[in-house]
XYZ file of C-alpha atoms in Angstrom:
409
model
C 16.844 31.130 176.704
C 20.648 30.678 176.896
C 20.975 31.375 173.182
C 18.940 34.573 173.475
C 20.953 35.764 176.478
C 24.275 35.161 174.716
C 23.110 36.952 171.596
C 21.806 39.799 173.753
C 25.288 40.275 175.245
C 26.721 40.756 171.753
C 24.123 43.304 170.739
C 24.361 45.279 173.980
C 28.161 45.384 173.821
C 28.165 47.077 170.427
C 25.238 49.336 171.314
C 26.973 50.762 174.382
C 30.245 51.119 172.470
C 28.445 53.197 169.842
C 26.737 55.221 172.574
C 30.097 55.973 174.217
C 31.616 57.165 170.925
C 28.588 59.384 170.290
C 29.010 60.870 173.756
C 32.709 61.570 173.120
C 32.034 63.251 169.777
C 29.408 65.559 171.239
C 31.296 66.565 174.411
C 34.843 67.094 173.090
C 36.977 69.038 174.171
C 35.635 68.402 177.712
C 36.394 71.930 178.922
C 33.763 72.167 181.647
C 33.025 75.475 183.367
C 30.446 76.805 185.806
C 27.959 78.814 183.713
C 27.423 82.445 184.630
C 24.038 84.074 184.909
C 23.714 84.050 181.094
C 23.018 80.461 180.065
C 23.272 79.851 176.320
C 20.016 78.249 175.226
C 18.426 78.433 171.784
C 15.412 76.983 170.027
C 16.912 76.620 166.536
C 20.399 76.091 165.145
C 20.528 75.632 161.357
C 19.441 73.125 158.737
C 22.893 71.575 158.345
C 23.207 70.892 162.078
C 19.682 69.475 162.151
C 20.488 66.984 159.382
C 23.760 66.048 161.096
C 21.943 65.431 164.365
C 19.451 63.145 162.660
C 22.178 61.135 160.916
C 24.273 60.910 164.106
C 21.547 59.015 165.968
C 20.416 56.723 163.127
C 23.013 54.009 163.967
C 22.098 54.251 167.652
C 18.414 53.762 166.860
C 19.235 50.860 164.547
C 21.291 49.101 167.233
C 18.753 49.972 169.932
C 16.046 48.150 167.999
C 18.439 45.273 167.350
C 18.886 44.791 171.109
C 15.158 44.721 171.883
C 14.561 41.132 170.799
C 11.108 39.984 171.867
C 10.106 43.389 173.261
C 10.599 45.326 170.053
C 7.803 46.461 167.767
C 7.818 47.823 164.258
C 6.806 51.316 165.393
C 9.904 51.553 167.603
C 8.591 54.119 170.055
C 11.124 52.869 172.591
C 13.940 54.054 170.315
C 12.306 57.480 170.052
C 12.125 57.790 173.844
C 15.734 56.633 174.188
C 16.916 59.166 171.610
C 15.092 62.030 173.320
C 16.401 61.120 176.779
C 19.981 60.492 175.648
C 20.051 63.733 173.677
C 18.556 65.660 176.606
C 21.392 64.448 178.814
C 23.947 65.615 176.249
C 22.335 69.027 175.837
C 22.133 69.587 179.597
C 25.817 68.665 179.916
C 26.704 71.159 177.183
C 25.473 73.946 179.462
C 28.728 73.408 181.363
C 31.037 73.363 178.309
C 32.499 76.680 177.227
C 31.512 78.056 173.836
C 28.618 75.586 173.547
C 24.950 76.378 173.154
C 22.136 74.086 174.256
C 19.474 73.831 171.562
C 15.980 72.371 171.949
C 15.889 71.460 168.266
C 18.944 69.234 168.751
C 16.974 67.099 171.196
C 14.121 66.677 168.723
C 16.369 65.931 165.739
C 18.457 63.424 167.711
C 15.281 61.680 168.826
C 14.014 61.661 165.241
C 17.314 60.145 164.086
C 17.095 57.325 166.627
C 13.498 56.674 165.579
C 14.403 56.599 161.879
C 17.238 54.166 162.587
C 14.912 51.839 164.476
C 12.262 52.055 161.747
C 14.967 51.342 159.179
C 15.915 48.186 161.047
C 12.286 47.053 161.090
C 11.952 47.669 157.336
C 15.175 45.835 156.461
C 14.259 42.937 158.769
C 10.878 42.547 157.096
C 12.423 42.830 153.625
C 14.952 40.039 154.111
C 12.700 37.823 156.215
C 9.938 38.083 153.636
C 12.269 36.827 150.923
C 13.607 33.982 153.062
C 17.117 35.249 152.414
C 19.093 33.831 155.363
C 16.662 35.981 157.371
C 17.792 39.155 159.057
C 20.550 37.380 161.034
C 23.056 39.035 158.692
C 22.234 42.357 160.369
C 23.110 41.030 163.816
C 26.613 40.712 165.190
C 26.487 36.930 165.368
C 28.712 37.348 162.292
C 32.105 38.805 163.341
C 32.516 40.426 159.918
C 29.263 42.331 160.432
C 30.649 43.614 163.706
C 33.480 45.258 161.749
C 30.895 47.121 159.665
C 29.314 48.560 162.798
C 32.695 49.397 164.365
C 33.754 51.272 161.239
C 30.940 53.826 161.564
C 32.386 55.659 164.603
C 35.872 55.324 163.096
C 34.685 57.128 159.962
C 33.043 59.808 162.104
C 36.306 60.406 163.941
C 38.221 60.459 160.651
C 35.950 63.197 159.316
C 36.374 65.274 162.481
C 40.169 64.819 162.385
C 40.692 66.247 158.893
C 41.354 69.842 159.951
C 43.507 71.639 157.401
C 44.892 68.411 155.945
C 42.228 67.992 153.286
C 44.052 64.999 151.810
C 43.006 63.013 154.894
C 39.482 62.937 153.447
C 40.554 60.143 151.110
C 41.434 57.937 154.073
C 37.731 57.402 154.640
C 37.494 55.909 151.145
C 39.884 53.116 152.215
C 37.467 52.297 155.028
C 34.576 52.458 152.567
C 36.259 49.969 150.222
C 36.918 47.614 153.139
C 33.290 47.802 154.237
C 32.001 47.296 150.689
C 34.065 44.124 150.303
C 32.800 42.788 153.628
C 29.147 43.493 152.808
C 29.496 42.006 149.335
C 31.074 38.827 150.708
C 28.417 38.523 153.407
C 25.714 38.689 150.738
C 27.581 36.255 148.505
C 28.184 33.679 151.231
C 25.239 34.103 153.606
C 22.278 35.095 151.441
C 23.282 33.454 148.141
C 20.220 34.755 146.323
C 20.744 35.755 142.692
C 17.805 38.176 142.700
C 18.834 41.490 141.075
C 16.433 43.500 143.256
C 17.819 41.972 146.438
C 21.426 42.574 145.386
C 20.619 46.160 144.432
C 18.911 46.720 147.789
C 21.984 45.385 149.560
C 24.243 47.708 147.547
C 22.009 50.643 148.500
C 22.318 49.578 152.140
C 26.108 49.747 151.762
C 25.821 53.234 150.268
C 23.632 54.346 153.175
C 26.176 52.898 155.614
C 28.996 54.886 154.016
C 26.891 58.045 153.762
C 26.164 57.928 157.495
C 29.816 57.258 158.290
C 31.052 60.163 156.149
C 28.295 62.635 157.050
C 30.630 65.072 158.836
C 32.553 65.593 155.571
C 29.574 66.081 153.262
C 29.180 69.832 153.782
C 32.713 70.736 152.655
C 33.379 67.892 150.208
C 29.967 67.033 148.787
C 31.142 66.007 145.312
C 33.932 63.763 146.604
C 31.686 62.056 149.164
C 28.973 61.407 146.563
C 31.578 59.880 144.256
C 32.964 57.690 147.040
C 29.464 56.607 148.070
C 28.696 55.547 144.499
C 31.917 53.535 144.308
C 31.114 51.808 147.608
C 27.748 50.718 146.223
C 29.333 49.483 142.979
C 32.033 47.505 144.794
C 29.404 45.897 147.020
C 27.241 44.999 144.031
C 30.123 43.551 141.992
C 31.337 41.495 144.957
C 27.830 40.193 145.664
C 27.311 39.244 141.995
C 30.360 37.017 141.873
C 29.446 33.353 141.538
C 30.033 31.564 144.870
C 32.765 28.960 144.574
C 32.165 25.387 145.635
C 34.040 24.895 148.875
C 34.454 22.108 151.377
C 32.150 21.965 154.379
C 34.923 23.259 156.641
C 35.779 26.270 154.443
C 35.347 29.625 156.150
C 35.255 32.720 153.979
C 35.860 35.161 156.834
C 39.652 34.795 156.930
C 40.010 35.218 153.165
C 37.847 38.337 153.421
C 39.872 39.720 156.342
C 43.141 39.235 154.492
C 41.675 41.080 151.528
C 40.450 44.088 153.500
C 43.778 44.334 155.351
C 45.222 45.359 151.981
C 43.203 48.571 152.379
C 43.065 48.899 156.168
C 46.822 48.680 156.795
C 47.608 51.588 154.398
C 44.805 53.537 156.087
C 46.405 53.004 159.488
C 49.865 53.918 158.170
C 48.587 57.131 156.594
C 46.753 58.056 159.805
C 49.951 57.471 161.743
C 52.356 59.364 159.471
C 50.120 62.044 157.926
C 51.215 64.428 156.556
C 53.829 62.420 154.680
C 57.296 63.963 154.833
C 60.930 63.098 154.167
C 62.423 61.509 157.321
C 64.996 63.481 159.256
C 68.437 62.227 160.270
C 67.655 62.676 163.978
C 65.307 60.620 166.130
C 63.024 62.328 168.679
C 61.442 60.749 171.748
C 58.888 61.959 174.308
C 57.080 60.295 177.201
C 53.826 62.147 176.497
C 51.585 62.107 173.428
C 53.331 63.221 170.246
C 51.783 66.227 168.497
C 49.373 67.055 171.350
C 49.903 70.497 172.968
C 49.040 71.299 176.595
C 45.672 72.720 175.523
C 44.951 70.699 172.405
C 42.478 71.903 169.799
C 39.619 69.616 168.889
C 41.391 68.332 165.766
C 44.347 67.046 167.811
C 42.007 65.162 170.136
C 40.123 63.616 167.216
C 43.380 62.491 165.590
C 44.425 60.788 168.811
C 41.018 59.088 169.003
C 41.309 57.961 165.379
C 44.748 56.534 166.109
C 43.398 54.540 169.060
C 40.142 53.478 167.366
C 42.156 52.252 164.376
C 44.359 50.054 166.562
C 41.289 48.772 168.382
C 39.752 47.620 165.106
C 43.101 46.134 164.040
C 43.240 44.168 167.299
C 39.740 42.859 166.609
C 40.676 41.687 163.105
C 43.991 40.149 164.202
C 42.178 38.222 166.939
C 39.815 36.734 164.390
C 42.702 35.711 162.126
C 44.829 34.228 164.922
C 41.819 32.254 166.193
C 42.056 30.209 162.992
C 45.585 28.988 163.653
C 45.871 25.210 164.002
C 47.708 25.420 167.309
C 47.093 25.463 171.046
C 45.227 28.237 172.816
C 48.461 29.324 174.513
C 50.258 29.885 171.205
C 47.247 31.685 169.774
C 47.310 34.148 172.668
C 51.100 34.436 172.469
C 51.065 35.195 168.729
C 48.311 37.763 169.184
C 50.169 39.475 172.038
C 53.362 39.621 169.957
C 51.501 41.251 167.065
C 49.746 43.787 169.304
C 53.029 44.738 170.999
C 55.188 44.587 167.865
C 53.132 46.519 165.303
C 52.657 49.807 167.230
C 56.223 49.506 168.561
C 57.736 49.479 165.072
C 55.462 52.312 163.963
C 56.364 54.450 166.981
C 60.095 53.953 166.417
C 59.805 54.963 162.756
C 57.589 57.911 163.696
C 60.459 59.384 165.681
C 62.166 60.289 162.392
C 59.129 62.251 161.160
C 59.814 66.022 161.217
C 56.461 66.761 162.916
C 56.313 63.903 165.437
C 58.292 62.065 168.082
C 58.330 58.489 169.275
C 55.836 58.514 172.143
C 56.044 56.149 175.110
C 52.524 57.019 176.243
C 51.201 56.749 172.683
C 52.730 53.264 172.438
C 51.052 52.247 175.696
C 47.692 53.622 174.517
C 48.003 51.773 171.190
C 48.693 48.487 172.985
C 45.703 49.050 175.264
C 43.493 49.835 172.246
C 44.666 46.687 170.449
C 43.896 44.495 173.449
C 40.516 46.233 173.847
C 39.627 45.258 170.275
C 40.837 41.730 170.982
C 38.688 41.609 174.122
C 35.599 42.585 172.122
C 36.237 39.655 169.796
C 36.894 37.228 172.649
C 33.641 38.225 174.358
C 31.832 37.822 171.066
C 33.455 34.453 170.409
C 32.481 33.165 173.837
C 28.875 34.233 173.339
C 28.695 32.659 169.888
C 30.112 29.397 171.204
C 27.405 29.318 173.868
C 24.813 29.889 171.136
C 26.232 27.020 169.056
C 26.408 24.688 172.060
C 22.794 25.483 172.928
C 21.720 24.796 169.346
C 23.670 21.539 169.227
C 22.039 20.391 172.457
C 18.645 21.003 170.910
C 19.697 18.928 167.907
C 21.268 16.237 170.144
C 24.651 16.549 168.478
C 27.956 18.149 169.447
C 29.565 20.903 167.357
C 32.927 20.228 165.749
C 35.898 22.486 166.604
C 35.644 24.085 163.182
C 32.014 25.008 163.805
C 32.837 26.559 167.154
C 34.842 29.416 165.655
C 32.786 31.861 163.563
């Protein structure tokens, strides 16, 4: 029972995080007004919006079914009801947002998306369990690396919404796609370890579906580029999964080597988000207390770019926490090193940003970045505590104590 409760905490944490991001994306720019006598309600929007609405709720349905544990069933009607109710709440709220129209079809398509996501989870679970391939545990967030895959989906959504007129920002999502492909390939290589071509191909297709859902807001305007990126993500996943696993010691953990590899792509992504568009630095340094580049009445793109900035630092804080947890030192020095990194990295970036011709060093932006980094670290710490409780419970059942190396995933 303790193991199930701890695992349930992990699943619920990510599910509600994804729900909150979905809520933000659908309600931005939060300009609420009292509707006049003419309420904007429609039955139908258009095919593109309908497809977007379905794709938007697929991850929510997937995670919803993941959190059900013993109560779930393969037909996933609970996910359908959740999708319809959650979408209804969003559509009712949009009655009070200016220039928004409440659409009945949006409720149905969102509900269908949640249902498809839940059915997809059931299919994938049966597929892996039937082949005895490390079972479907790889889909859960008991693996910290798998948590990064889930956290990248809303980050890619925000990236797509933040493109605006800077079309070159589209390629930033490819850096996230490469990072995710490497993670998924390494998870297959280390956790499943099956050399079945069909299974590896299915896993590569899963990676392509993951990237397609994450980049869905860019498909309409950049279809060819997104299709090309999606294909590359599948190929990278397949090539990584096909690599022959090396013989390692019992204490070897592949997660840190994988994290160091994906930081090669994630750090440039974060730098380009921070300094885009690239420009020659000026001789003067500008400083503001508020948020740099955000006007008094910001357009949606400015809000999305701020969210991308914060979501990126949150994910960085999560990854740094996992790396620092591996240090062979005391808990105090682990926390101290992590705090130094979270304070130091955005501080240096903010100082350099003050020389950019379109930005200023922002005191409030620095504070937000620190808060986002610690939020990502908190997610990892909560996850680590839950996983340790799971391992302790398992060791008690086996009448043996876990080693310190086994206690850190």
